Short mmCIF file of C-alpha atoms in Angstrom, two decimals:
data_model
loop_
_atom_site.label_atom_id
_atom_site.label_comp_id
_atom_site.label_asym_id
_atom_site.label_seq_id
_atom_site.Cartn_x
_atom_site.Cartn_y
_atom_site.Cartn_z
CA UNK A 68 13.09 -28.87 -59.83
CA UNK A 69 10.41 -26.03 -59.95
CA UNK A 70 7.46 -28.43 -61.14
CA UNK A 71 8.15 -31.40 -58.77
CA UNK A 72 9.52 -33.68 -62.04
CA UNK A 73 12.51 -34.16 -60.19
CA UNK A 74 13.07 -37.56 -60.77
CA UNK A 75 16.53 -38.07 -59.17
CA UNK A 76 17.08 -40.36 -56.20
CA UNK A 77 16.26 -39.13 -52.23
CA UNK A 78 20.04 -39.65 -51.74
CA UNK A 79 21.67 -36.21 -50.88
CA UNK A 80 25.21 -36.07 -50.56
CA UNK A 81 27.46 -33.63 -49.07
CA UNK A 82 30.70 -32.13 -50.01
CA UNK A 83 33.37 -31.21 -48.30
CA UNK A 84 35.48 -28.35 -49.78
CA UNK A 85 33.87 -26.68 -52.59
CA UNK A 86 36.85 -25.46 -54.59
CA UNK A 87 37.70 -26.27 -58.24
CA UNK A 88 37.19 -29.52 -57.87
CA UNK A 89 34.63 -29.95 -55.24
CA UNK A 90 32.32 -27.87 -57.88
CA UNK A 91 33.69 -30.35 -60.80
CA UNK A 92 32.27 -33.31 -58.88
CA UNK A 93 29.47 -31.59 -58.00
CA UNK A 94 28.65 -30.62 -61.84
CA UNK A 95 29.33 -34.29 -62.61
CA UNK A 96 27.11 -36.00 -59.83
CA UNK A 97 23.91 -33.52 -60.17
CA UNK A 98 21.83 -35.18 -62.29
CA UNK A 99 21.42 -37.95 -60.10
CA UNK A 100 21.90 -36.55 -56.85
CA UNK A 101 20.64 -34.09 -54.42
CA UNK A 102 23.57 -32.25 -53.05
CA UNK A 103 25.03 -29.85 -50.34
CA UNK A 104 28.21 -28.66 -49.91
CA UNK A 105 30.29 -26.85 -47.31
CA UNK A 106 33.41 -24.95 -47.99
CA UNK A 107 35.59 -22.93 -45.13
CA UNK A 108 35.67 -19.75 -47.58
CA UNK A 109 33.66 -16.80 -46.76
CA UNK A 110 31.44 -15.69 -49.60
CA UNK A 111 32.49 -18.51 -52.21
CA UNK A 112 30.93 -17.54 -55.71
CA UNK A 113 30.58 -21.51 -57.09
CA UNK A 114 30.75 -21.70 -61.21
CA UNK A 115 27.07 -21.28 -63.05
CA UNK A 116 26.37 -24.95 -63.09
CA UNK A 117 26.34 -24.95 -59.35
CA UNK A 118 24.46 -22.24 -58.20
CA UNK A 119 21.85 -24.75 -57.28
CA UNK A 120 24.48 -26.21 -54.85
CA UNK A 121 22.79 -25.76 -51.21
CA UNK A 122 26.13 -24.45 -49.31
CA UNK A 123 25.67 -25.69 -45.88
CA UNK A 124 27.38 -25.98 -42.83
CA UNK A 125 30.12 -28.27 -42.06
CA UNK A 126 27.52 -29.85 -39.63
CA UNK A 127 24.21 -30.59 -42.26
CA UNK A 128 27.26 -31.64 -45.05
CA UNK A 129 29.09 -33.86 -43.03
CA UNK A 130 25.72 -35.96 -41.60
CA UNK A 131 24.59 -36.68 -45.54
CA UNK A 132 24.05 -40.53 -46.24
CA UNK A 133 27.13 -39.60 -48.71
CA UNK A 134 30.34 -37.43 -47.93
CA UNK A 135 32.63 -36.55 -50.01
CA UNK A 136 35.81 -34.74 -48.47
CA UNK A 137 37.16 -32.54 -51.23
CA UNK A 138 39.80 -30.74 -49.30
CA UNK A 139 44.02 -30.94 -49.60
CA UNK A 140 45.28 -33.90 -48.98
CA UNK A 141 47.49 -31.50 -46.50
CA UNK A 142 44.47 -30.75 -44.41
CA UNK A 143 42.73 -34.08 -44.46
CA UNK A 144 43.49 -34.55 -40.76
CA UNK A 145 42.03 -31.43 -39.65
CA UNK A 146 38.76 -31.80 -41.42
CA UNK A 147 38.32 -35.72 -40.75
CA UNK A 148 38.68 -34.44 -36.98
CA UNK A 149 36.17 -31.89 -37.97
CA UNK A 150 33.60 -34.13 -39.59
CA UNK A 151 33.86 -37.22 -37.50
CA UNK A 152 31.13 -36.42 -34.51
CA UNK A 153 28.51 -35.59 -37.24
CA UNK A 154 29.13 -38.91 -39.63
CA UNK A 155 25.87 -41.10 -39.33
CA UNK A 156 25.87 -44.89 -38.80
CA UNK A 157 26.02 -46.64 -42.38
CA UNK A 158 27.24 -43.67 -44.05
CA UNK A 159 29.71 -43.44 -47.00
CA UNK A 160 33.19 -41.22 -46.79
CA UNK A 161 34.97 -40.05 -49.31
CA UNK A 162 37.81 -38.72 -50.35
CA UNK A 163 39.62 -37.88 -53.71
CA UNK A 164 42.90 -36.38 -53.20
CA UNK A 165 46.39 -37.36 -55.16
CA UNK A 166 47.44 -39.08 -52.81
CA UNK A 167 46.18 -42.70 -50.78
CA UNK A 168 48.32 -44.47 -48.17
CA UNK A 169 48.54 -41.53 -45.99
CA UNK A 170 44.50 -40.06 -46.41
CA UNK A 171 43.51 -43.77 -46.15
CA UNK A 172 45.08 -43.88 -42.85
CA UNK A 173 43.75 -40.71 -41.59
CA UNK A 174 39.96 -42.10 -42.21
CA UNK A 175 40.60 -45.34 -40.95
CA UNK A 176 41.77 -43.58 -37.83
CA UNK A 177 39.96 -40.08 -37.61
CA UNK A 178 36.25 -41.62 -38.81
CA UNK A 179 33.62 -43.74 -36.52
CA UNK A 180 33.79 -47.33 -37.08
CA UNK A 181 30.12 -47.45 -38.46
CA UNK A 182 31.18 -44.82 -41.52
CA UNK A 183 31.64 -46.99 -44.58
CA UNK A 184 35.65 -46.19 -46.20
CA UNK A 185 36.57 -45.24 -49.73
CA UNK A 186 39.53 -43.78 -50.75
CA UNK A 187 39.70 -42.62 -54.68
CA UNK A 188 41.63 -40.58 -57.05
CA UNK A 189 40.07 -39.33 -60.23
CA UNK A 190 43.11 -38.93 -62.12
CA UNK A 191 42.00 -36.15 -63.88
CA UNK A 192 41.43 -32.19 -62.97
CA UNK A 193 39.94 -29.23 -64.36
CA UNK A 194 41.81 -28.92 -67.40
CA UNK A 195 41.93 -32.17 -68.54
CA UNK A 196 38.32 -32.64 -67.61
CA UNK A 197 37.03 -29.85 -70.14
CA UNK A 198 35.81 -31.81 -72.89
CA UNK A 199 33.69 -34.12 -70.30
CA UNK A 200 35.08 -36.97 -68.52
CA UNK A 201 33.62 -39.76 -70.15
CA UNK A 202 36.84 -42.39 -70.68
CA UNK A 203 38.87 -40.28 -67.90
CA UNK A 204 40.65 -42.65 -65.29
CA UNK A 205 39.81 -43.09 -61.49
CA UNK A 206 41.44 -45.08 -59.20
CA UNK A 207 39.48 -46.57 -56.45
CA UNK A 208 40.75 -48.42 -53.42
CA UNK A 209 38.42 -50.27 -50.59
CA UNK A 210 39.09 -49.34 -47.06
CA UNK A 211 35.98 -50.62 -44.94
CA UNK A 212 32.38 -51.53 -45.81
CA UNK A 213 31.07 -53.16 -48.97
CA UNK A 214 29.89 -50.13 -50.73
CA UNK A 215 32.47 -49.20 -52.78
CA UNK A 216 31.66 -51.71 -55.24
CA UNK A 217 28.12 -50.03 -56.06
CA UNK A 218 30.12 -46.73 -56.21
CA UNK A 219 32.31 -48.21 -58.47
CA UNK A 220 29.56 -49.23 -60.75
CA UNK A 221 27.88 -46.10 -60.71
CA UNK A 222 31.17 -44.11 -61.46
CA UNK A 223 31.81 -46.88 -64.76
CA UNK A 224 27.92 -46.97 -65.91
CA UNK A 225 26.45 -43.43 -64.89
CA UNK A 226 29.85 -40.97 -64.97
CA UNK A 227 31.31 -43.50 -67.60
CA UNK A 228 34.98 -43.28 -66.41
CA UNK A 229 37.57 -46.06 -66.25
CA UNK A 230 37.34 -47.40 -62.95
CA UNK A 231 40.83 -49.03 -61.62
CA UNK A 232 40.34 -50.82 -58.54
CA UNK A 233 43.84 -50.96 -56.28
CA UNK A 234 45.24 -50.39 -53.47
CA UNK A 235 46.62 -47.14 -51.79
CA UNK A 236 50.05 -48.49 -51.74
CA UNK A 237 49.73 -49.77 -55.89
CA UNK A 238 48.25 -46.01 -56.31
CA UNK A 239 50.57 -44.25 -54.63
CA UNK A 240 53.99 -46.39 -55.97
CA UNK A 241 52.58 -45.57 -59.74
CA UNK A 242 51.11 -42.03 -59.21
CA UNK A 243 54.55 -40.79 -57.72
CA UNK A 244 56.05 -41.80 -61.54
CA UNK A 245 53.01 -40.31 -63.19
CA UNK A 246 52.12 -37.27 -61.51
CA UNK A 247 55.15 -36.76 -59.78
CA UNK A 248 57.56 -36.62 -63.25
CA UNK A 249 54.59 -34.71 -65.03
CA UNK A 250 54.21 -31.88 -62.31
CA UNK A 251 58.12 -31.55 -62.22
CA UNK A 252 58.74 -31.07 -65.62
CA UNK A 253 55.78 -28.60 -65.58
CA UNK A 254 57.24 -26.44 -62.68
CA UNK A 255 60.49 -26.39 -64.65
CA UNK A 256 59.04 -25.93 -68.30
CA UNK A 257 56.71 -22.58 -66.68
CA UNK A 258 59.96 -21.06 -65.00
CA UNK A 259 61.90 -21.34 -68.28
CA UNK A 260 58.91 -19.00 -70.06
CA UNK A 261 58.26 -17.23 -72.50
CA UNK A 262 59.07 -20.59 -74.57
CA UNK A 263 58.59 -20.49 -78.16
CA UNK A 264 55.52 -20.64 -80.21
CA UNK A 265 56.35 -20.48 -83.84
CA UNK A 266 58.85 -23.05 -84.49
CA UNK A 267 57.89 -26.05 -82.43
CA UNK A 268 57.57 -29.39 -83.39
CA UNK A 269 54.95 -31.66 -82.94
CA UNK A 270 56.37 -33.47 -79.97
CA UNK A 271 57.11 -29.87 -78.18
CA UNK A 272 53.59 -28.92 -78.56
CA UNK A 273 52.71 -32.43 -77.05
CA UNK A 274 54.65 -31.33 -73.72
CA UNK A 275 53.13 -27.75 -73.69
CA UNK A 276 49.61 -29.48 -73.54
CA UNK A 277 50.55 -31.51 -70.86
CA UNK A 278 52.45 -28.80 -69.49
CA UNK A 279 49.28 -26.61 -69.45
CA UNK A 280 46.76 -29.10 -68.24
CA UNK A 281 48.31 -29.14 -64.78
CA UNK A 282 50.04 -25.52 -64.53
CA UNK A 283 47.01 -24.44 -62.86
CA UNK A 284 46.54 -26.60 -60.56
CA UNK A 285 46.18 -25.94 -56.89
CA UNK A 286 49.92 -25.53 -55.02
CA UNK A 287 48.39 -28.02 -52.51
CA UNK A 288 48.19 -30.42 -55.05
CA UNK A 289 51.87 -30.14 -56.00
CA UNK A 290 52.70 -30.38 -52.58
CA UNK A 291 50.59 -33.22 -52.02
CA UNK A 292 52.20 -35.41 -54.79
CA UNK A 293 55.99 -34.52 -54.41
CA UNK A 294 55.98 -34.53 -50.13
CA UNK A 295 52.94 -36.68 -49.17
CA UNK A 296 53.54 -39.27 -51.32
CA UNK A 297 56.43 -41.62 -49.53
CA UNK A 298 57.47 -42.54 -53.19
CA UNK A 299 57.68 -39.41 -54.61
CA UNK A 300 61.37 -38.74 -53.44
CA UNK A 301 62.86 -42.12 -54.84
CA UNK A 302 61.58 -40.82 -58.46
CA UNK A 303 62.67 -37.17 -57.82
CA UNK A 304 65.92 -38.63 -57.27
CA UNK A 305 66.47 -41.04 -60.52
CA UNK A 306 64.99 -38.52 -62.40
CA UNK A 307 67.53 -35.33 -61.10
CA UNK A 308 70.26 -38.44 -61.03
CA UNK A 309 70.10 -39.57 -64.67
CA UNK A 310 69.98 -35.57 -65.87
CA UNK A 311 73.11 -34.45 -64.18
CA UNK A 312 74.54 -37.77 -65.65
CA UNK A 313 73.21 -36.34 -69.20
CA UNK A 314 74.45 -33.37 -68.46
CA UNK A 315 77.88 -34.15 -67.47
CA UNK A 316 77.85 -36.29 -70.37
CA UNK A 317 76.71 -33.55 -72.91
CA UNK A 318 79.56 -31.11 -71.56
CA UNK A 319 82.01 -33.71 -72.15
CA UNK A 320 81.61 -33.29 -75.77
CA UNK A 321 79.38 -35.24 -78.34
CA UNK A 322 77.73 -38.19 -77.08
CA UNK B 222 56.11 -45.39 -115.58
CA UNK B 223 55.39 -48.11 -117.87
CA UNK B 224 52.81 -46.37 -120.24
CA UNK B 225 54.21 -43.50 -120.90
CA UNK B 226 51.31 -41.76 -118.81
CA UNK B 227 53.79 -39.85 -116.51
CA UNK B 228 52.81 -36.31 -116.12
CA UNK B 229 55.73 -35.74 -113.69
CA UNK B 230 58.05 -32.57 -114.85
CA UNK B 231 60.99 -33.64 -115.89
CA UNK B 232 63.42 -32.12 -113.33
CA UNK B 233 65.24 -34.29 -111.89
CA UNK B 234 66.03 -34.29 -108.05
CA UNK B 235 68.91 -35.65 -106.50
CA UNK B 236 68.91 -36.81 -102.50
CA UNK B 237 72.23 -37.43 -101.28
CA UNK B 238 72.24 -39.63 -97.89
CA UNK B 239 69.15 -41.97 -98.23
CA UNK B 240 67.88 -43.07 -94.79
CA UNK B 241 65.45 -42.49 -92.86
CA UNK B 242 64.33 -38.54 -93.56
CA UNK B 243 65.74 -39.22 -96.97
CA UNK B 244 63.02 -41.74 -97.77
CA UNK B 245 60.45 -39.45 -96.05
CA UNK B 246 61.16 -36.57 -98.01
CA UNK B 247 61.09 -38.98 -101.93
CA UNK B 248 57.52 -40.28 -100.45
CA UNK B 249 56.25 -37.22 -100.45
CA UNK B 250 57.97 -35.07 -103.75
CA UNK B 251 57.93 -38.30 -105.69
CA UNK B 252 54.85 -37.08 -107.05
CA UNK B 253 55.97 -34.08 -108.44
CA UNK B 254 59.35 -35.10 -109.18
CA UNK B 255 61.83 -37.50 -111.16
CA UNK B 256 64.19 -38.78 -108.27
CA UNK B 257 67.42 -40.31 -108.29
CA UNK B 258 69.64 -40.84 -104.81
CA UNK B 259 72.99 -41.67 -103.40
CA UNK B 260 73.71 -43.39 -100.34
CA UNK B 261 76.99 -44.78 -99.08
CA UNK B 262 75.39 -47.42 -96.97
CA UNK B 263 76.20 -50.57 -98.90
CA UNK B 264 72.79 -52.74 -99.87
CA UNK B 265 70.56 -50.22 -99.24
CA UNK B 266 67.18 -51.62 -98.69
CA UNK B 267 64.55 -48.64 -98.88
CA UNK B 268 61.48 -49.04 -97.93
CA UNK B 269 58.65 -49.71 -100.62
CA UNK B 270 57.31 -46.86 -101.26
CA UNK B 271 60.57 -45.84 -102.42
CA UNK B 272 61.49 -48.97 -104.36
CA UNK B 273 61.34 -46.97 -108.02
CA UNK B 274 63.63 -44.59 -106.63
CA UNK B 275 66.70 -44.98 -108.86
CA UNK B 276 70.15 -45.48 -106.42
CA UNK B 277 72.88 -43.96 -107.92
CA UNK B 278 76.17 -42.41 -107.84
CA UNK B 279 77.36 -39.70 -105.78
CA UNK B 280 78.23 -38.09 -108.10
CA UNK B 281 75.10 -38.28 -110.96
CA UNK B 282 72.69 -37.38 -107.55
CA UNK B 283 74.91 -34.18 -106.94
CA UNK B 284 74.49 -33.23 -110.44
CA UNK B 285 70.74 -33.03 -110.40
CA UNK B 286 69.14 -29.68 -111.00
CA UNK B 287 68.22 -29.59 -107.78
CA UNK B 288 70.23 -31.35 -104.85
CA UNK B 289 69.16 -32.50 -101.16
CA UNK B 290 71.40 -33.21 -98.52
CA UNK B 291 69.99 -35.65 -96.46
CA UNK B 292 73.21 -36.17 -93.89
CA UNK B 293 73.87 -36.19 -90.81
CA UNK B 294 74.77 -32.72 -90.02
CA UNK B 295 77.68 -33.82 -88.13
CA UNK B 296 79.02 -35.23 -91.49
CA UNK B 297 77.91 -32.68 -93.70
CA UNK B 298 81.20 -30.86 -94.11
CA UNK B 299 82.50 -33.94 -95.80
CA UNK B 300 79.43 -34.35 -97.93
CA UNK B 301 79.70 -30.72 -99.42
CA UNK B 302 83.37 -31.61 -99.71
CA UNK B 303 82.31 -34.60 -102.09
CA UNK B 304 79.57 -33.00 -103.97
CA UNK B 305 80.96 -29.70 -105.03
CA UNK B 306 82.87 -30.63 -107.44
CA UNK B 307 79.84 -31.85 -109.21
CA UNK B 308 77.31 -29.67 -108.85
CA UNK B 309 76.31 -27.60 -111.99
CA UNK B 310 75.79 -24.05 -112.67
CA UNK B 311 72.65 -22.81 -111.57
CA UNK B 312 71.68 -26.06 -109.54
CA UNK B 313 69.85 -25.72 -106.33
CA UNK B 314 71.59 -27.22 -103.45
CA UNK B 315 69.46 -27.26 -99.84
CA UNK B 316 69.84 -29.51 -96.42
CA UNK B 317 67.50 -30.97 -94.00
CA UNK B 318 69.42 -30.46 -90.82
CA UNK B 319 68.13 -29.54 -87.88
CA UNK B 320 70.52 -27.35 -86.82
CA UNK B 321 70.82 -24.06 -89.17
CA UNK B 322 73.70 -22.09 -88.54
CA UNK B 323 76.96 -24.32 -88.93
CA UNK B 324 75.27 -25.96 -92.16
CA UNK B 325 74.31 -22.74 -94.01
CA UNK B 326 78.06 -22.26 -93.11
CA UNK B 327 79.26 -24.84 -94.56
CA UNK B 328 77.09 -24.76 -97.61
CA UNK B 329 77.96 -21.17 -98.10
CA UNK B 330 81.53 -22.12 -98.70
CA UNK B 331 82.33 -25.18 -99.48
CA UNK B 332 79.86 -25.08 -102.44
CA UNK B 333 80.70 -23.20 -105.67
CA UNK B 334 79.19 -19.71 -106.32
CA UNK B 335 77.28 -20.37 -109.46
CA UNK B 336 75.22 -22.95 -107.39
CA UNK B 337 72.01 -21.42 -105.50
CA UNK B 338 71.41 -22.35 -101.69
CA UNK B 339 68.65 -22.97 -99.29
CA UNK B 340 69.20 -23.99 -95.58
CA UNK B 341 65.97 -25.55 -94.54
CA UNK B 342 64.82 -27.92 -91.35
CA UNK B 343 61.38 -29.93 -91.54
CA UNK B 344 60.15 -29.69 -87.75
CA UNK B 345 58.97 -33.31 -88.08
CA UNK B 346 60.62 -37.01 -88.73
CA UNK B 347 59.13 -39.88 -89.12
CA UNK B 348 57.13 -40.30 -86.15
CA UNK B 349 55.01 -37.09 -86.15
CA UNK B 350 54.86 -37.27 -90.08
CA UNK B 351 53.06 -40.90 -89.91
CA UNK B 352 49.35 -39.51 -90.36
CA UNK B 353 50.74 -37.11 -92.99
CA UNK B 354 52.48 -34.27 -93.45
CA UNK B 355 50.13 -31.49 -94.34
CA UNK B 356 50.09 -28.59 -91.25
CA UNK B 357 53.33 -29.66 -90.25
CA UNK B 358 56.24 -26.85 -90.05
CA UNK B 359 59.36 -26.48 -92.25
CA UNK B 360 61.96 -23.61 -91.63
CA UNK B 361 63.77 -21.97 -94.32
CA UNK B 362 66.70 -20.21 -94.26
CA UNK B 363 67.30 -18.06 -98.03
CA UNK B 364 71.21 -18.29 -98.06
CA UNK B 365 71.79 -17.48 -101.62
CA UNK B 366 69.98 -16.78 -105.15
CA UNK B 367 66.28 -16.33 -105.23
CA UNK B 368 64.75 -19.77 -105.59
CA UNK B 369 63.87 -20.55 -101.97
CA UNK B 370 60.89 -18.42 -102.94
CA UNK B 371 59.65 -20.88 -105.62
CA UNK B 372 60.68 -23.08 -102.95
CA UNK B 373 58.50 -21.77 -100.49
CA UNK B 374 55.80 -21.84 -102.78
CA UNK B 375 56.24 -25.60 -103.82
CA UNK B 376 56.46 -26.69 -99.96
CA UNK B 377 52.97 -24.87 -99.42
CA UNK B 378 50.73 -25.36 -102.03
CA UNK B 379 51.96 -28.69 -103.10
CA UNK B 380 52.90 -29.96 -100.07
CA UNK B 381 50.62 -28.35 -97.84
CA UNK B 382 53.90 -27.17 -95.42
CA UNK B 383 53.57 -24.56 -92.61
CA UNK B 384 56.16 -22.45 -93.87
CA UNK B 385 57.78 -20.20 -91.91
CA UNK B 386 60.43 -18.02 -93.32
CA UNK B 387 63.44 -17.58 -90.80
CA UNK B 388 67.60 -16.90 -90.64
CA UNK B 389 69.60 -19.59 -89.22
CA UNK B 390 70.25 -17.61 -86.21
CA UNK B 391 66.57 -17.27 -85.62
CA UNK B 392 65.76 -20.79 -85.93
CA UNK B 393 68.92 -22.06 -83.81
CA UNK B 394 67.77 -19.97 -81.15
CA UNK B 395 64.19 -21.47 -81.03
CA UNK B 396 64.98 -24.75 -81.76
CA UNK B 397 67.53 -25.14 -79.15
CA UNK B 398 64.43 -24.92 -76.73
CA UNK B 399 62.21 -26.51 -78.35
CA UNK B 400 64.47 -29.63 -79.81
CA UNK B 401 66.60 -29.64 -77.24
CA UNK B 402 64.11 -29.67 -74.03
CA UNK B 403 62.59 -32.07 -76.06
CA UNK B 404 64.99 -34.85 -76.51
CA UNK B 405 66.79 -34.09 -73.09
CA UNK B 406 63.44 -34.97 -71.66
CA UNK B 407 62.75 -37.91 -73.38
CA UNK B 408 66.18 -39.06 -73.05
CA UNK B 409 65.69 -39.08 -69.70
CA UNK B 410 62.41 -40.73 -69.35
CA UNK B 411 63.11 -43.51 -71.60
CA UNK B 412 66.21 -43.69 -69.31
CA UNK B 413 63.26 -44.57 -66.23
CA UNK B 414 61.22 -47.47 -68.36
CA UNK B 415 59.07 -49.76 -67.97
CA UNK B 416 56.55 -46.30 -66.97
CA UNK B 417 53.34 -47.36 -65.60
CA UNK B 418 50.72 -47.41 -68.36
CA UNK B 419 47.83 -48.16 -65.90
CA UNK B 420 47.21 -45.32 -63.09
CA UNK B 421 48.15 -42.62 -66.17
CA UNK B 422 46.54 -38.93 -66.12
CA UNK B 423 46.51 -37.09 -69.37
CA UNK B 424 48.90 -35.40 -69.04
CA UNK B 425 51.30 -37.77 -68.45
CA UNK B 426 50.00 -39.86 -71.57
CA UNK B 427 51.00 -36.51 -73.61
CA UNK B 428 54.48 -36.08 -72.22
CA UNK B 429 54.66 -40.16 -72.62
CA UNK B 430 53.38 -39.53 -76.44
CA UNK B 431 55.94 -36.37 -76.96
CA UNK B 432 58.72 -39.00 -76.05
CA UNK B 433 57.87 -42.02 -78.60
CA UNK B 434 57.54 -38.99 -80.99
CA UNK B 435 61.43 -38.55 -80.64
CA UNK B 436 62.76 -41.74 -79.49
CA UNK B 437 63.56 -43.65 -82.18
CA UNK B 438 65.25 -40.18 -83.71
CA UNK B 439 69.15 -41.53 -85.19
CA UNK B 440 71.50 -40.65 -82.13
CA UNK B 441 72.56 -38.44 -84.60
CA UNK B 442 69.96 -35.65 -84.34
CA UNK B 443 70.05 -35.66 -80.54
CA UNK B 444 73.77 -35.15 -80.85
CA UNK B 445 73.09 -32.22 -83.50
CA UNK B 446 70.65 -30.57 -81.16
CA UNK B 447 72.22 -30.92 -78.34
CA UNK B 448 75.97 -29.99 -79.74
CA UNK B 449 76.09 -28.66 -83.24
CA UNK B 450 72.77 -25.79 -82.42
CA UNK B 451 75.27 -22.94 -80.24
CA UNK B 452 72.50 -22.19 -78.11
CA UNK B 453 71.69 -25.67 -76.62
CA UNK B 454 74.55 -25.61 -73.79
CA UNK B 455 72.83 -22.76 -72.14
CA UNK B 456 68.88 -23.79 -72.62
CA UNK B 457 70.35 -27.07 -71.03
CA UNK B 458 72.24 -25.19 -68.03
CA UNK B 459 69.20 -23.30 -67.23
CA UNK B 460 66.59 -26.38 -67.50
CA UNK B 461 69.17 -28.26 -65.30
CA UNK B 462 69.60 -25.12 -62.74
CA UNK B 463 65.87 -24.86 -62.08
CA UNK B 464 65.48 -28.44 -61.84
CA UNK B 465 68.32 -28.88 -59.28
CA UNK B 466 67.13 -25.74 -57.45
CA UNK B 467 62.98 -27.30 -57.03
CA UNK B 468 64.84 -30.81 -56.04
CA UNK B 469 66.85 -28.51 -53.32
CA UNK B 470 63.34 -26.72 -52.69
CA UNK B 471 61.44 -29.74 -52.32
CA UNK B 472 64.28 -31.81 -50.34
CA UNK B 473 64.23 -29.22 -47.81
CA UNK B 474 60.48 -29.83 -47.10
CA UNK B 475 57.57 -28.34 -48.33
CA UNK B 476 57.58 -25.87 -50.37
#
């Protein structure tokens, strides 16, 4: 700050990716942290709220006390490879993506064994994080180091969201029914537009909403929750099974 | 009531069928209103509010001044059947189904000329009406004589109904998206319970919402959504095509 009143903490973090939601966590986190960020794309234009955002190289972001790797889940393996050789001994890693057994596996692997491990997954993007995220949930699981139990206490008393501790396994088994049946019927409810707007009913307008909270979402997130997540399939597959049962049973005749 | 205070008019309004949306709709005109209604159920409990509701004949409720069919529409032919011998000149007949077509059909001519008609479908039940029904849509269909328009009037300013003027045609059409997606969704995730409530995003606790909104519906109205409204079959086809063509997509890799 201009007259030296800055009165947040020496910590400076760094980001990773600086795309939608790079800059979300970034508008989040600013108050009480200093922050850099690098993203791959040339001449990135972040939102108003982080123009103060030092964008960095990969280098100077990836050798903060804090790094945060806001990329794909897709290209998690490519930037942990990238990152590695610059991560400092004691440092924190990051990630958030939709997905955890597989990222958790690439940092355990990819990062130096004196980087300190957490995997998380705000469960909430964008859209749904509009009117603040005060209440929203994120999931956090351990992966090495002691650390993420102060993170978790600053995400529940500072960012005020509804920490769930678990595993990537417990994350991934649930988040492939929750995400995975959500971003389906989204993909199939956009294709089947212009829907109507007059006479709806009150549940209809309930699955627009969550229709339209995730519609805009990355294509590398989609991708992320219905390949990268190894129990995304098994859902896809009850849920396609029991609607070609309904189906078959509706063209039958009255059920 | 007991001293002699009531300032209800005296017309009298007969509701023939008295479940579910039969009570709903006395709760809310019993203000307004003298009610009377006829259900075949034997020992008919109704719920309290409706306790002063006087249960009567079949045929003293279809020779009210005004007459609601609160059927099934999959056993409304046989209801018209029974009540048109009864109903007097000038009465006012309408129905609640959610289908609009077949009914105003029906009601058209199995009822006798001198007897006014009004095909109408509340876009709530129940569920969605539990905080109230003022804001909430209703869709009516004029199918003969001019009263819908004092109708109209009574459903908006005393009811505080979203009214939205429509033909049956116009309303099957949109409601066999918007009912049936509905239901054929839910359907099929209550078909996947237990859900997981914990690791939930927003979006999925609105799609989650939209279904308890519908799933306690009679098996009734999913069977006159998804067979009585003639557009269903092929809003169903399609939402079945695309879904079978992204689980093709998405089985083949990704996409």
């Amino acid at each position: 700050m201009p007259n030296g009143s800055d009165t947040r903490p020496s910590s400076i973090i760094g980001i990773i990716g600086f795309g939608a939601f790079g800059q979300l966590i970034a508008r989040h986190i600013r108050p009480y942290f200093r922050l850099c960020a690098y993203d791959p794309a040339p001449g990135l234009q972040p939102i108003a709220e982080c123009h103060d955002v030092a964008l960095t190289s990969l280098e100077m972001a990836a050798s903060c006390p804090v790094v945060v790797l806001a990329t794909p889940v897709g290209r998690l393996q490519e930037i942990v490879d990238a990152v590695a050789p610059h991560i400092q001994p004691g440092s924190l890693v990051l990630d958030v993506g939709s997905v955890k057994l597989g990222p958790a596996d690439i940092m355990k692997r990819g990062l130096p064994a004196h980087a300190e491990i957490v995997a998380t997954h705000p469960l909430f993007g964008p859209q749904s994080a509009r009117g603040g995220i005060a209440g929203l949930k994120i999931a956090v699981c351990p992966i090495r180091g002691r650390r993420c139990f102060r993170l978790a206490a600053f995400l529940r008393h500072q960012l005020r969201l509804n920490v769930i501790m678990t595993t990537p396994e417990d994350h991934d088994r649930e988040a492939a029914t929750v995400q995975g049946l959500t971003h389906l019927i989204a993909k199939v409810l956009v294709q089947m537009e212009p829907l109507p707007t007059r006479m709806t009913t009150k549940s209809f307008d309930l699955l627009l909403e969550a229709v339209n909270m995730v519609r805009h979402d990355a294509p590398e997130v989609f991708e992320a929750i219905e390949s990268a997540n190894p129990y995304s399939s098994s859902v896809r597959r009850r849920f396609f099974e029991l609607a070609s049962a309904l189906n078959a049973e509706l063209a039958d005749g009255p059920v």
